Amino acid sequence: MMTTLLLVDDEPAILDFMTALFTDAGFRIVSAADGVIGLKEFYIHQPDLAIIDLMMPNMNGFELCKRIREVSHVPLIILTGLEKTKEKVQAFTSGADDYVTKPVNGRELIARVEACLRRSNWPSSETTSSLYSDSVLTVDHGRREVYIKGESIELTPIEYSLLWLLVSKQGEALSLEYLLTNVWGKEYDTFDLVKWHISNLRKKISVKSTSQTTSKSISPIATVRGYGYRYEKPSD
């Protein structure tokens, strides 16, 4: 069965370029010229991945990502001319898995799509009995389900991949380079990707402190200054 991509962009030239590019690469294409139509096409066709522009009429890319994330975990790639950190952070917070700035090389864009698709299917090659559990967090790797104190939480494919890698090496400091290479792939070289997604992941798996002196939320993902991150098993 062909892999279906949803392309959402209000620039006809960009849509034509991507349609030709991915059709030649063997993908089935569904396209839309604004966010509202894009959301309708998503519901109808249930694509395997979506590439979304940010600045569009009727519904922008941030809102479209949020709406899709309410119903699906499929990979979402932002393709935009905006390069500021503020927009990148907002895109990842809205649920995007990757952020690509225009203009982009066609081969690079295909590589990023294929990398996202590999990550979204990653658990299928692992044993279905893999399970991690501590006093706060439970990760059922076979079912791709995550629980905080028994309550199910929703993670994006990137967030899930990062979490599983961290808990699989619980207590071990993992470098930014290691996380980037093993979650995104060797074709990626931006450590900010790791930092932005770790920030979102921390918010989702944080729990209230049991200390009587503070009501702060704490996360089991610790920063290893100048190096990377480590998952620290919570005390019982």
mmCIF file of C-alpha atoms in Angstrom:
data_model
loop_
_atom_site.group_PDB
_atom_site.id
_atom_site.type_symbol
_atom_site.label_atom_id
_atom_site.label_comp_id
_atom_site.label_asym_id
_atom_site.label_seq_id
_atom_site.Cartn_x
_atom_site.Cartn_y
_atom_site.Cartn_z
ATOM 1 C CA MET A 1 0.000 0.000 0.000
ATOM 2 C CA MET A 2 1.337 3.437 -0.944
ATOM 3 C CA THR A 3 2.266 5.878 1.804
ATOM 4 C CA THR A 4 -0.034 8.914 1.753
ATOM 5 C CA LEU A 5 1.275 12.437 2.336
ATOM 6 C CA LEU A 6 -0.878 15.490 3.029
ATOM 7 C CA LEU A 7 0.662 18.708 1.662
ATOM 8 C CA VAL A 8 -0.805 21.984 2.966
ATOM 9 C CA ASP A 9 0.531 25.259 1.541
ATOM 10 C CA ASP A 10 -1.100 28.386 0.100
ATOM 11 C CA GLU A 11 1.645 28.871 -2.522
ATOM 12 C CA PRO A 12 0.678 27.005 -5.739
ATOM 13 C CA ALA A 13 4.306 26.785 -6.879
ATOM 14 C CA ILE A 14 5.334 25.072 -3.635
ATOM 15 C CA LEU A 15 2.421 22.641 -3.823
ATOM 16 C CA ASP A 16 3.265 21.808 -7.435
ATOM 17 C CA PHE A 17 6.941 21.286 -6.541
ATOM 18 C CA MET A 18 6.183 18.987 -3.607
ATOM 19 C CA THR A 19 3.491 17.071 -5.479
ATOM 20 C CA ALA A 20 5.863 16.291 -8.352
ATOM 21 C CA LEU A 21 8.742 15.526 -5.972
ATOM 22 C CA PHE A 22 6.881 13.042 -3.794
ATOM 23 C CA THR A 23 4.871 11.485 -6.614
ATOM 24 C CA ASP A 24 8.134 10.642 -8.372
ATOM 25 C CA ALA A 25 9.396 9.198 -5.066
ATOM 26 C CA GLY A 26 6.449 6.797 -4.934
ATOM 27 C CA PHE A 27 4.100 8.538 -2.498
ATOM 28 C CA ARG A 28 0.350 9.105 -2.827
ATOM 29 C CA ILE A 29 -0.382 12.826 -2.531
ATOM 30 C CA VAL A 30 -3.313 14.760 -1.078
ATOM 31 C CA SER A 31 -2.993 18.560 -1.139
ATOM 32 C CA ALA A 32 -4.753 21.621 0.259
ATOM 33 C CA ALA A 33 -4.269 25.382 -0.127
ATOM 34 C CA ASP A 34 -5.232 26.430 3.420
ATOM 35 C CA GLY A 35 -5.558 25.019 6.921
ATOM 36 C CA VAL A 36 -9.327 24.536 6.921
ATOM 37 C CA ILE A 37 -9.269 22.474 3.730
ATOM 38 C CA GLY A 38 -6.162 20.713 5.006
ATOM 39 C CA LEU A 39 -7.974 19.579 8.146
ATOM 40 C CA LYS A 40 -10.917 18.293 6.094
ATOM 41 C CA GLU A 41 -8.560 16.372 3.810
ATOM 42 C CA PHE A 42 -6.817 14.929 6.855
ATOM 43 C CA TYR A 43 -10.092 13.560 8.219
ATOM 44 C CA ILE A 44 -11.077 12.123 4.831
ATOM 45 C CA HIS A 45 -7.779 10.550 3.746
ATOM 46 C CA GLN A 46 -6.032 9.781 7.071
ATOM 47 C CA PRO A 47 -2.502 10.390 5.686
ATOM 48 C CA ASP A 48 0.645 8.798 7.072
ATOM 49 C CA LEU A 49 2.395 12.185 7.354
ATOM 50 C CA ALA A 50 1.600 15.859 6.755
ATOM 51 C CA ILE A 51 3.814 18.710 5.541
ATOM 52 C CA ILE A 52 2.346 22.030 6.652
ATOM 53 C CA ASP A 53 3.089 25.688 5.909
ATOM 54 C CA LEU A 54 2.688 28.166 8.780
ATOM 55 C CA MET A 55 1.326 31.382 7.304
ATOM 56 C CA MET A 56 -1.923 30.426 5.546
ATOM 57 C CA PRO A 57 -5.402 31.972 5.303
ATOM 58 C CA ASN A 58 -8.398 30.736 7.320
ATOM 59 C CA MET A 59 -6.338 28.495 9.639
ATOM 60 C CA ASN A 60 -2.583 28.848 10.122
ATOM 61 C CA GLY A 61 -0.127 25.987 10.471
ATOM 62 C CA PHE A 62 0.126 26.252 14.259
ATOM 63 C CA GLU A 63 -3.612 25.758 14.680
ATOM 64 C CA LEU A 64 -3.704 22.981 12.090
ATOM 65 C CA CYS A 65 -0.995 21.083 13.976
ATOM 66 C CA LYS A 66 -2.936 21.432 17.226
ATOM 67 C CA ARG A 67 -6.172 20.218 15.618
ATOM 68 C CA ILE A 68 -4.469 17.201 14.053
ATOM 69 C CA ARG A 69 -2.719 16.369 17.332
ATOM 70 C CA GLU A 70 -6.116 16.169 19.034
ATOM 71 C CA VAL A 71 -6.974 13.100 16.957
ATOM 72 C CA SER A 72 -3.736 11.617 15.599
ATOM 73 C CA HIS A 73 -0.051 10.904 16.253
ATOM 74 C CA VAL A 74 1.042 10.957 12.596
ATOM 75 C CA PRO A 75 4.307 12.840 11.945
ATOM 76 C CA LEU A 76 3.911 16.549 11.152
ATOM 77 C CA ILE A 77 6.612 18.523 9.340
ATOM 78 C CA ILE A 78 6.515 22.314 9.197
ATOM 79 C CA LEU A 79 7.819 23.768 5.907
ATOM 80 C CA THR A 80 8.026 27.552 6.083
ATOM 81 C CA GLY A 81 10.032 30.642 5.257
ATOM 82 C CA LEU A 82 10.015 31.744 8.920
ATOM 83 C CA GLU A 83 13.358 31.163 10.630
ATOM 84 C CA LYS A 84 12.978 32.813 14.052
ATOM 85 C CA THR A 85 13.336 30.722 17.189
ATOM 86 C CA LYS A 86 9.949 31.943 18.439
ATOM 87 C CA GLU A 87 8.121 30.344 15.511
ATOM 88 C CA LYS A 88 10.127 27.126 15.841
ATOM 89 C CA VAL A 89 9.300 26.792 19.530
ATOM 90 C CA GLN A 90 5.620 27.521 18.874
ATOM 91 C CA ALA A 91 5.549 24.918 16.095
ATOM 92 C CA PHE A 92 7.006 22.190 18.301
ATOM 93 C CA THR A 93 4.691 23.180 21.145
ATOM 94 C CA SER A 94 1.779 22.838 18.703
ATOM 95 C CA GLY A 95 2.800 19.243 17.980
ATOM 96 C CA ALA A 96 5.176 19.425 15.009
ATOM 97 C CA ASP A 97 7.880 16.759 14.744
ATOM 98 C CA ASP A 98 10.245 18.610 12.421
ATOM 99 C CA TYR A 99 10.787 22.164 11.174
ATOM 100 C CA VAL A 100 12.210 22.845 7.708
ATOM 101 C CA THR A 101 12.827 26.310 6.270
ATOM 102 C CA LYS A 102 12.301 27.314 2.645
ATOM 103 C CA PRO A 103 13.940 27.053 0.222
ATOM 104 C CA VAL A 104 14.714 23.370 0.730
ATOM 105 C CA ASN A 105 16.536 20.819 -1.388
ATOM 106 C CA GLY A 106 14.180 18.134 -2.677
ATOM 107 C CA ARG A 107 16.441 15.255 -1.650
ATOM 108 C CA GLU A 108 16.735 16.663 1.863
ATOM 109 C CA LEU A 109 12.961 16.994 2.169
ATOM 110 C CA ILE A 110 12.443 13.388 1.058
ATOM 111 C CA ALA A 111 15.094 12.262 3.570
ATOM 112 C CA ARG A 112 13.341 14.114 6.382
ATOM 113 C CA VAL A 113 9.982 12.595 5.453
ATOM 114 C CA GLU A 114 11.461 9.103 5.366
ATOM 115 C CA ALA A 115 13.181 9.689 8.724
ATOM 116 C CA CYS A 116 9.902 10.807 10.319
ATOM 117 C CA LEU A 117 8.089 7.785 8.915
ATOM 118 C CA ARG A 118 10.783 5.444 10.268
ATOM 119 C CA ARG A 119 10.440 6.972 13.726
ATOM 120 C CA SER A 120 6.669 6.666 13.701
ATOM 121 C CA ASN A 121 7.002 2.937 12.953
ATOM 122 C CA TRP A 122 10.009 2.362 15.213
ATOM 123 C CA PRO A 123 8.370 0.129 17.867
ATOM 124 C CA SER A 124 7.233 -2.402 15.233
ATOM 125 C CA SER A 125 10.764 -3.780 14.962
ATOM 126 C CA GLU A 126 11.100 -4.174 18.724
ATOM 127 C CA THR A 127 9.860 -6.934 20.947
ATOM 128 C CA THR A 128 6.217 -6.396 21.847
ATOM 129 C CA SER A 129 6.816 -7.358 25.501
ATOM 130 C CA SER A 130 9.153 -4.412 26.237
ATOM 131 C CA LEU A 131 7.972 -2.554 29.321
ATOM 132 C CA TYR A 132 9.434 0.093 31.613
ATOM 133 C CA SER A 133 7.855 0.959 34.940
ATOM 134 C CA ASP A 134 8.752 2.909 38.080
ATOM 135 C CA SER A 135 6.786 4.631 40.836
ATOM 136 C CA VAL A 136 5.657 7.403 38.467
ATOM 137 C CA LEU A 137 6.081 6.339 34.856
ATOM 138 C CA THR A 138 5.010 3.269 32.887
ATOM 139 C CA VAL A 139 5.903 2.808 29.221
ATOM 140 C CA ASP A 140 4.403 -0.123 27.310
ATOM 141 C CA HIS A 141 6.665 -0.175 24.271
ATOM 142 C CA GLY A 142 4.709 -2.837 22.422
ATOM 143 C CA ARG A 143 1.501 -0.800 22.591
ATOM 144 C CA ARG A 144 3.241 2.578 22.488
ATOM 145 C CA GLU A 145 1.349 3.653 25.596
ATOM 146 C CA VAL A 146 2.616 5.932 28.370
ATOM 147 C CA TYR A 147 1.126 6.366 31.845
ATOM 148 C CA ILE A 148 1.894 8.828 34.630
ATOM 149 C CA LYS A 149 0.746 7.454 37.988
ATOM 150 C CA GLY A 150 -1.663 5.180 36.146
ATOM 151 C CA GLU A 151 -3.174 7.879 33.917
ATOM 152 C CA SER A 152 -2.621 7.684 30.153
ATOM 153 C CA ILE A 153 -0.856 10.623 28.481
ATOM 154 C CA GLU A 154 -0.475 11.486 24.802
ATOM 155 C CA LEU A 155 2.975 11.928 23.269
ATOM 156 C CA THR A 156 4.015 12.813 19.737
ATOM 157 C CA PRO A 157 6.151 10.242 17.869
ATOM 158 C CA ILE A 158 9.296 12.284 18.579
ATOM 159 C CA GLU A 159 8.488 12.662 22.278
ATOM 160 C CA TYR A 160 7.797 8.950 22.576
ATOM 161 C CA SER A 161 11.056 8.008 20.838
ATOM 162 C CA LEU A 162 13.051 10.314 23.124
ATOM 163 C CA LEU A 163 11.354 8.983 26.237
ATOM 164 C CA TRP A 164 11.869 5.336 25.307
ATOM 165 C CA LEU A 165 15.532 5.944 24.551
ATOM 166 C CA LEU A 166 16.021 7.680 27.908
ATOM 167 C CA VAL A 167 14.221 5.062 30.015
ATOM 168 C CA SER A 168 15.918 2.235 28.116
ATOM 169 C CA LYS A 169 19.210 3.651 29.404
ATOM 170 C CA GLN A 170 17.801 4.809 32.745
ATOM 171 C CA GLY A 171 20.435 6.527 34.896
ATOM 172 C CA GLU A 172 22.867 6.909 32.001
ATOM 173 C CA ALA A 173 23.801 10.345 30.662
ATOM 174 C CA LEU A 174 22.967 10.541 26.951
ATOM 175 C CA SER A 175 24.629 13.232 24.866
ATOM 176 C CA LEU A 176 22.742 15.641 22.622
ATOM 177 C CA GLU A 177 24.548 14.108 19.657
ATOM 178 C CA TYR A 178 23.505 10.579 20.667
ATOM 179 C CA LEU A 179 19.858 11.579 21.082
ATOM 180 C CA LEU A 180 19.802 13.535 17.815
ATOM 181 C CA THR A 181 21.372 10.706 15.810
ATOM 182 C CA ASN A 182 19.279 7.911 17.314
ATOM 183 C CA VAL A 183 15.925 9.708 17.224
ATOM 184 C CA TRP A 184 16.183 11.960 14.158
ATOM 185 C CA GLY A 185 18.971 10.348 12.136
ATOM 186 C CA LYS A 186 22.463 11.179 10.907
ATOM 187 C CA GLU A 187 21.126 13.707 8.394
ATOM 188 C CA TYR A 188 20.171 16.075 11.242
ATOM 189 C CA ASP A 189 22.707 18.387 12.890
ATOM 190 C CA THR A 190 20.659 20.817 15.019
ATOM 191 C CA PHE A 191 20.826 20.141 18.756
ATOM 192 C CA ASP A 192 18.007 22.653 19.296
ATOM 193 C CA LEU A 193 15.625 19.980 17.974
ATOM 194 C CA VAL A 194 16.495 17.809 20.964
ATOM 195 C CA LYS A 195 16.200 20.685 23.445
ATOM 196 C CA TRP A 196 12.786 21.849 22.197
ATOM 197 C CA HIS A 197 11.261 18.375 22.254
ATOM 198 C CA ILE A 198 12.789 17.510 25.636
ATOM 199 C CA SER A 199 11.233 20.708 27.001
ATOM 200 C CA ASN A 200 7.785 19.637 25.779
ATOM 201 C CA LEU A 201 8.306 16.073 27.014
ATOM 202 C CA ARG A 202 9.285 17.280 30.482
ATOM 203 C CA LYS A 203 6.054 19.239 30.809
ATOM 204 C CA LYS A 204 3.995 16.168 29.924
ATOM 205 C CA ILE A 205 5.675 13.760 32.350
ATOM 206 C CA SER A 206 6.209 16.140 35.279
ATOM 207 C CA VAL A 207 4.486 15.431 38.593
ATOM 208 C CA LYS A 208 3.817 17.598 41.623
ATOM 209 C CA SER A 209 6.516 17.489 44.277
ATOM 210 C CA THR A 210 5.570 15.638 47.474
ATOM 211 C CA SER A 211 7.652 18.072 49.530
ATOM 212 C CA GLN A 212 5.691 20.185 52.015
ATOM 213 C CA THR A 213 7.937 23.167 51.286
ATOM 214 C CA THR A 214 7.182 23.451 47.567
ATOM 215 C CA SER A 215 4.354 22.837 45.112
ATOM 216 C CA LYS A 216 6.607 22.831 42.045
ATOM 217 C CA SER A 217 6.300 20.184 39.354
ATOM 218 C CA ILE A 218 9.362 18.012 38.920
ATOM 219 C CA SER A 219 10.504 15.984 35.929
ATOM 220 C CA PRO A 220 12.564 12.768 36.007
ATOM 221 C CA ILE A 221 14.524 13.998 32.971
ATOM 222 C CA ALA A 222 17.628 15.717 34.326
ATOM 223 C CA THR A 223 19.920 18.029 32.395
ATOM 224 C CA VAL A 224 23.571 17.015 32.298
ATOM 225 C CA ARG A 225 25.147 20.432 31.891
ATOM 226 C CA GLY A 226 27.154 20.846 28.708
ATOM 227 C CA TYR A 227 26.410 17.282 27.617
ATOM 228 C CA GLY A 228 22.803 16.123 27.367
ATOM 229 C CA TYR A 229 20.108 14.457 29.477
ATOM 230 C CA ARG A 230 19.525 11.555 31.839
ATOM 231 C CA TYR A 231 16.363 9.806 33.037
ATOM 232 C CA GLU A 232 16.497 9.573 36.837
ATOM 233 C CA LYS A 233 14.220 6.948 38.325
ATOM 234 C CA PRO A 234 11.917 8.668 40.855
ATOM 235 C CA SER A 235 12.225 7.557 44.465
ATOM 236 C CA ASP A 236 9.309 5.484 45.729
#
